[in-house]
């Protein structure tokens, strides 16, 4: 059952047509696939293999064929049809079938999916998953199970859909240390923020329309509160730095507090606002890495500022390769299917060659790793206050920042009538997050300050 012997047991098939430039490939090994989950993504995977299966066979020298697909209901609607004779409602038929070499898990969630993957791994079967939430919550357990059984666990589709960011970090940049990774990794948030900027619209209005069009879930909390991005950026941080990052250590903020005013003032200052996942090395006495998700002011001159709509992008800085950018669709049945089948191809080659021949999907290579608490992170800041327009208010606010050793770089205060509430926009120099929190807590208690201050961090990418 272990993969090392599986290559000897693969089915052999005859090819009836010439391949590889006219040379007849008489004997080709076949890898049988089982899939758990036949919904949007699952049917996309099945359709993509039907469409380009012969192309993959020619490139790999291995034919891929579905043997069983476990679904909730045989007759449920699907974007693409799946051959009915392959369908079952019992996922254990997939895991326990001795003729299935690779199990694809597309169920999602952190409950039954965990049981399915552990069961498949215990039988020595390679597993391919797109389940970012499960990896975020139980990554160490799953990779340990894979190591014990001698199987592999592949997860390219768990981050950024069709963008090959996992394989690039793992294999393409194997000679690099990563000083920074910045990711726009949630298409729903990027779509909402893009429309807010383009249309001058408020968050609630764009969210409601995005839900009507199917770009946002109901409820949308996982996306707009930053947790989907948290799962993804934690996986990238773990892979890049060689120790598993506990998702509870990732400081996470969503986009609910972003308003039309923030978009307008950011543009006036030369910035765009994006929900950004950040993995950054931080030096000094308390060395470690920052792993965070929050809405960020990005200079309009930076390439990430122009990533709009449902698209994702990852900006990766390696000490050898320098700066690189990965851009594409981060979700959807077809983009995700491309990533799933990329992992299936790697699994098939491992089986054909009798073992693991590439860099392992995850190796804990760092003896020590530390995720820095957010209070220790130093940033620049954008702050929007609603203040009563009267003399002396700005002086009092400036004095509080000065007491916390936080410098003000610029101020925007639209004209109003004395006694009215007006927005006050402050751009602040570098300061620790802890100092900013204390200063804003004091400022919010001033009688002239109305409502909760809005604080956004500014990223310079230096």
CSV table of N, CA and C in Angstrom, one decimal, residues 183-248:
chain,number,residue,atom,x,y,z
A,183,UNK,N,0.1,39.5,0.3
A,183,UNK,CA,-0.9,38.9,-0.5
A,183,UNK,C,-2.3,39.5,-0.5
A,184,UNK,N,-2.8,39.8,-1.6
A,184,UNK,CA,-4.3,40.1,-1.8
A,184,UNK,C,-4.9,38.7,-2.1
A,185,UNK,N,-5.4,38.1,-1.1
A,185,UNK,CA,-5.7,36.6,-1.2
A,185,UNK,C,-7.2,36.3,-1.0
A,186,UNK,N,-8.1,37.4,-0.9
A,186,UNK,CA,-9.5,37.2,-0.8
A,186,UNK,C,-10.2,38.0,-1.9
A,187,UNK,N,-10.8,37.3,-2.9
A,187,UNK,CA,-11.4,38.0,-4.0
A,187,UNK,C,-12.6,38.7,-3.7
A,188,UNK,N,-13.4,38.3,-2.7
A,188,UNK,CA,-14.6,39.0,-2.3
A,188,UNK,C,-14.3,40.3,-1.7
A,189,UNK,N,-13.3,40.4,-0.8
A,189,UNK,CA,-12.9,41.7,-0.2
A,189,UNK,C,-12.3,42.6,-1.3
A,190,UNK,N,-11.5,42.1,-2.2
A,190,UNK,CA,-10.9,42.9,-3.2
A,190,UNK,C,-12.0,43.4,-4.2
A,191,UNK,N,-13.0,42.6,-4.5
A,191,UNK,CA,-14.1,43.1,-5.3
A,191,UNK,C,-14.8,44.2,-4.7
A,192,UNK,N,-15.1,44.1,-3.4
A,192,UNK,CA,-15.9,45.1,-2.7
A,192,UNK,C,-15.1,46.4,-2.6
A,193,UNK,N,-13.8,46.3,-2.2
A,193,UNK,CA,-13.0,47.5,-2.1
A,193,UNK,C,-12.8,48.2,-3.5
A,194,UNK,N,-12.6,47.4,-4.5
A,194,UNK,CA,-12.4,48.0,-5.9
A,194,UNK,C,-13.7,48.8,-6.3
A,195,UNK,N,-14.8,48.2,-6.0
A,195,UNK,CA,-16.1,48.9,-6.4
A,195,UNK,C,-16.3,50.2,-5.6
A,196,UNK,N,-16.0,50.1,-4.3
A,196,UNK,CA,-16.1,51.3,-3.4
A,196,UNK,C,-15.3,52.4,-4.0
A,197,UNK,N,-14.0,52.1,-4.4
A,197,UNK,CA,-13.2,53.1,-5.0
A,197,UNK,C,-13.7,53.7,-6.3
A,198,UNK,N,-14.1,52.7,-7.2
A,198,UNK,CA,-14.5,53.1,-8.5
A,198,UNK,C,-15.8,53.9,-8.6
A,199,UNK,N,-16.7,53.5,-7.7
A,199,UNK,CA,-18.0,54.1,-7.7
A,199,UNK,C,-18.3,55.1,-6.6
A,200,UNK,N,-17.4,55.3,-5.7
A,200,UNK,CA,-17.6,56.2,-4.6
A,200,UNK,C,-18.8,55.7,-3.7
A,201,UNK,N,-18.9,54.4,-3.6
A,201,UNK,CA,-20.0,53.8,-2.9
A,201,UNK,C,-19.7,53.4,-1.5
A,202,UNK,N,-20.7,53.2,-0.6
A,202,UNK,CA,-20.5,52.7,0.7
A,202,UNK,C,-20.3,51.2,0.8
A,203,UNK,N,-19.7,50.8,1.8
A,203,UNK,CA,-19.4,49.3,2.0
A,203,UNK,C,-20.7,48.5,2.0
A,204,UNK,N,-21.7,48.9,2.8
A,204,UNK,CA,-22.9,48.1,2.9
A,204,UNK,C,-23.6,47.9,1.6
A,205,UNK,N,-23.6,49.0,0.8
A,205,UNK,CA,-24.3,48.9,-0.5
A,205,UNK,C,-23.6,48.0,-1.5
A,206,UNK,N,-22.3,48.1,-1.5
A,206,UNK,CA,-21.6,47.2,-2.4
A,206,UNK,C,-21.7,45.7,-1.9
A,207,UNK,N,-21.6,45.5,-0.6
A,207,UNK,CA,-21.7,44.1,-0.1
A,207,UNK,C,-23.0,43.5,-0.5
A,208,UNK,N,-24.1,44.3,-0.3
A,208,UNK,CA,-25.5,43.8,-0.7
A,208,UNK,C,-25.5,43.4,-2.1
A,209,UNK,N,-25.0,44.2,-3.0
A,209,UNK,CA,-25.0,43.9,-4.4
A,209,UNK,C,-24.1,42.7,-4.8
A,210,UNK,N,-23.0,42.6,-4.1
A,210,UNK,CA,-22.1,41.5,-4.3
A,210,UNK,C,-22.7,40.2,-3.9
A,211,UNK,N,-23.5,40.2,-2.9
A,211,UNK,CA,-24.2,39.0,-2.5
A,211,UNK,C,-25.3,38.6,-3.5
A,212,UNK,N,-26.0,39.6,-4.1
A,212,UNK,CA,-27.0,39.3,-5.1
A,212,UNK,C,-26.3,38.7,-6.4
A,213,UNK,N,-25.1,39.2,-6.7
A,213,UNK,CA,-24.4,38.7,-7.9
A,213,UNK,C,-23.6,37.4,-7.6
A,214,UNK,N,-23.6,36.9,-6.4
A,214,UNK,CA,-22.9,35.7,-6.1
A,214,UNK,C,-21.4,35.9,-5.8
A,215,UNK,N,-20.9,37.1,-5.7
A,215,UNK,CA,-19.5,37.4,-5.4
A,215,UNK,C,-19.2,37.3,-3.9
A,216,UNK,N,-20.3,37.4,-3.1
A,216,UNK,CA,-20.1,37.3,-1.6
A,216,UNK,C,-21.1,36.3,-1.1
A,217,UNK,N,-20.7,35.6,0.0
A,217,UNK,CA,-21.6,34.6,0.6
A,217,UNK,C,-22.6,35.2,1.5
A,218,UNK,N,-23.6,34.5,1.9
A,218,UNK,CA,-24.6,34.9,2.9
A,218,UNK,C,-24.6,33.9,4.0
A,219,UNK,N,-24.1,34.1,5.2
A,219,UNK,CA,-23.5,35.4,5.6
A,219,UNK,C,-22.1,35.5,5.1
A,220,UNK,N,-21.6,36.7,5.0
A,220,UNK,CA,-20.3,37.0,4.4
A,220,UNK,C,-19.1,37.0,5.4
A,221,UNK,N,-19.3,36.7,6.6
A,221,UNK,CA,-18.4,37.0,7.7
A,221,UNK,C,-17.0,36.4,7.4
A,222,UNK,N,-16.9,35.2,7.0
A,222,UNK,CA,-15.6,34.5,6.8
A,222,UNK,C,-14.7,35.4,5.9
A,223,UNK,N,-15.3,36.0,4.9
A,223,UNK,CA,-14.5,36.8,3.9
A,223,UNK,C,-14.3,38.2,4.5
A,224,UNK,N,-15.3,38.9,4.8
A,224,UNK,CA,-15.2,40.3,5.1
A,224,UNK,C,-14.6,40.6,6.4
A,225,UNK,N,-14.6,39.6,7.3
A,225,UNK,CA,-13.9,39.8,8.6
A,225,UNK,C,-12.5,39.3,8.6
A,226,UNK,N,-12.0,38.8,7.4
A,226,UNK,CA,-10.6,38.5,7.2
A,226,UNK,C,-10.2,37.1,7.5
A,227,UNK,N,-11.1,36.2,7.9
A,227,UNK,CA,-10.7,34.9,8.4
A,227,UNK,C,-10.3,34.0,7.2
A,228,UNK,N,-10.9,34.1,6.1
A,228,UNK,CA,-10.5,33.4,4.9
A,228,UNK,C,-9.0,33.7,4.5
A,229,UNK,N,-8.7,35.0,4.5
A,229,UNK,CA,-7.4,35.5,4.2
A,229,UNK,C,-6.4,35.0,5.3
A,230,UNK,N,-6.9,35.0,6.6
A,230,UNK,CA,-6.1,34.5,7.7
A,230,UNK,C,-5.6,33.1,7.4
A,231,UNK,N,-6.5,32.2,7.0
A,231,UNK,CA,-6.2,30.8,6.7
A,231,UNK,C,-5.1,30.7,5.7
A,232,UNK,N,-5.3,31.5,4.6
A,232,UNK,CA,-4.3,31.4,3.5
A,232,UNK,C,-3.0,32.0,3.8
A,233,UNK,N,-2.9,33.1,4.5
A,233,UNK,CA,-1.6,33.8,4.8
A,233,UNK,C,-0.9,33.0,5.8
A,234,UNK,N,-1.6,32.3,6.7
A,234,UNK,CA,-0.9,31.4,7.7
A,234,UNK,C,-0.3,30.2,7.0
A,235,UNK,N,-0.9,29.7,6.0
A,235,UNK,CA,-0.3,28.5,5.2
A,235,UNK,C,1.0,29.0,4.5
A,236,UNK,N,0.9,30.2,3.9
A,236,UNK,CA,2.1,30.7,3.2
A,236,UNK,C,3.2,31.0,4.2
A,237,UNK,N,2.9,31.6,5.4
A,237,UNK,CA,3.9,31.9,6.4
A,237,UNK,C,4.6,30.6,6.9
A,238,UNK,N,3.8,29.6,7.1
A,238,UNK,CA,4.3,28.3,7.6
A,238,UNK,C,5.3,27.7,6.6
A,239,UNK,N,4.9,27.7,5.3
A,239,UNK,CA,5.7,27.1,4.2
A,239,UNK,C,7.0,27.9,4.1
A,240,UNK,N,6.9,29.2,4.1
A,240,UNK,CA,8.0,30.1,3.8
A,240,UNK,C,9.1,30.0,5.0
A,241,UNK,N,8.6,29.9,6.2
A,241,UNK,CA,9.5,30.0,7.4
A,241,UNK,C,9.8,28.7,8.1
A,242,UNK,N,9.2,27.6,7.7
A,242,UNK,CA,9.6,26.3,8.2
A,242,UNK,C,9.1,25.9,9.6
A,243,UNK,N,8.1,26.6,10.1
A,243,UNK,CA,7.4,26.2,11.3
A,243,UNK,C,5.9,26.5,11.2
A,244,UNK,N,5.1,25.7,11.8
A,244,UNK,CA,3.7,25.9,11.6
A,244,UNK,C,3.2,27.0,12.4
A,245,UNK,N,2.5,28.0,11.7
A,245,UNK,CA,2.0,29.2,12.4
A,245,UNK,C,0.6,28.9,12.9
A,246,UNK,N,0.4,29.0,14.2
A,246,UNK,CA,-1.0,28.8,14.8
A,246,UNK,C,-1.9,30.0,14.3
A,247,UNK,N,-3.0,29.7,13.7
A,247,UNK,CA,-3.9,30.7,13.2
A,247,UNK,C,-4.3,31.7,14.4
A,248,UNK,N,-4.3,31.2,15.6
A,248,UNK,CA,-4.7,32.1,16.7
A,248,UNK,C,-3.7,33.2,16.9
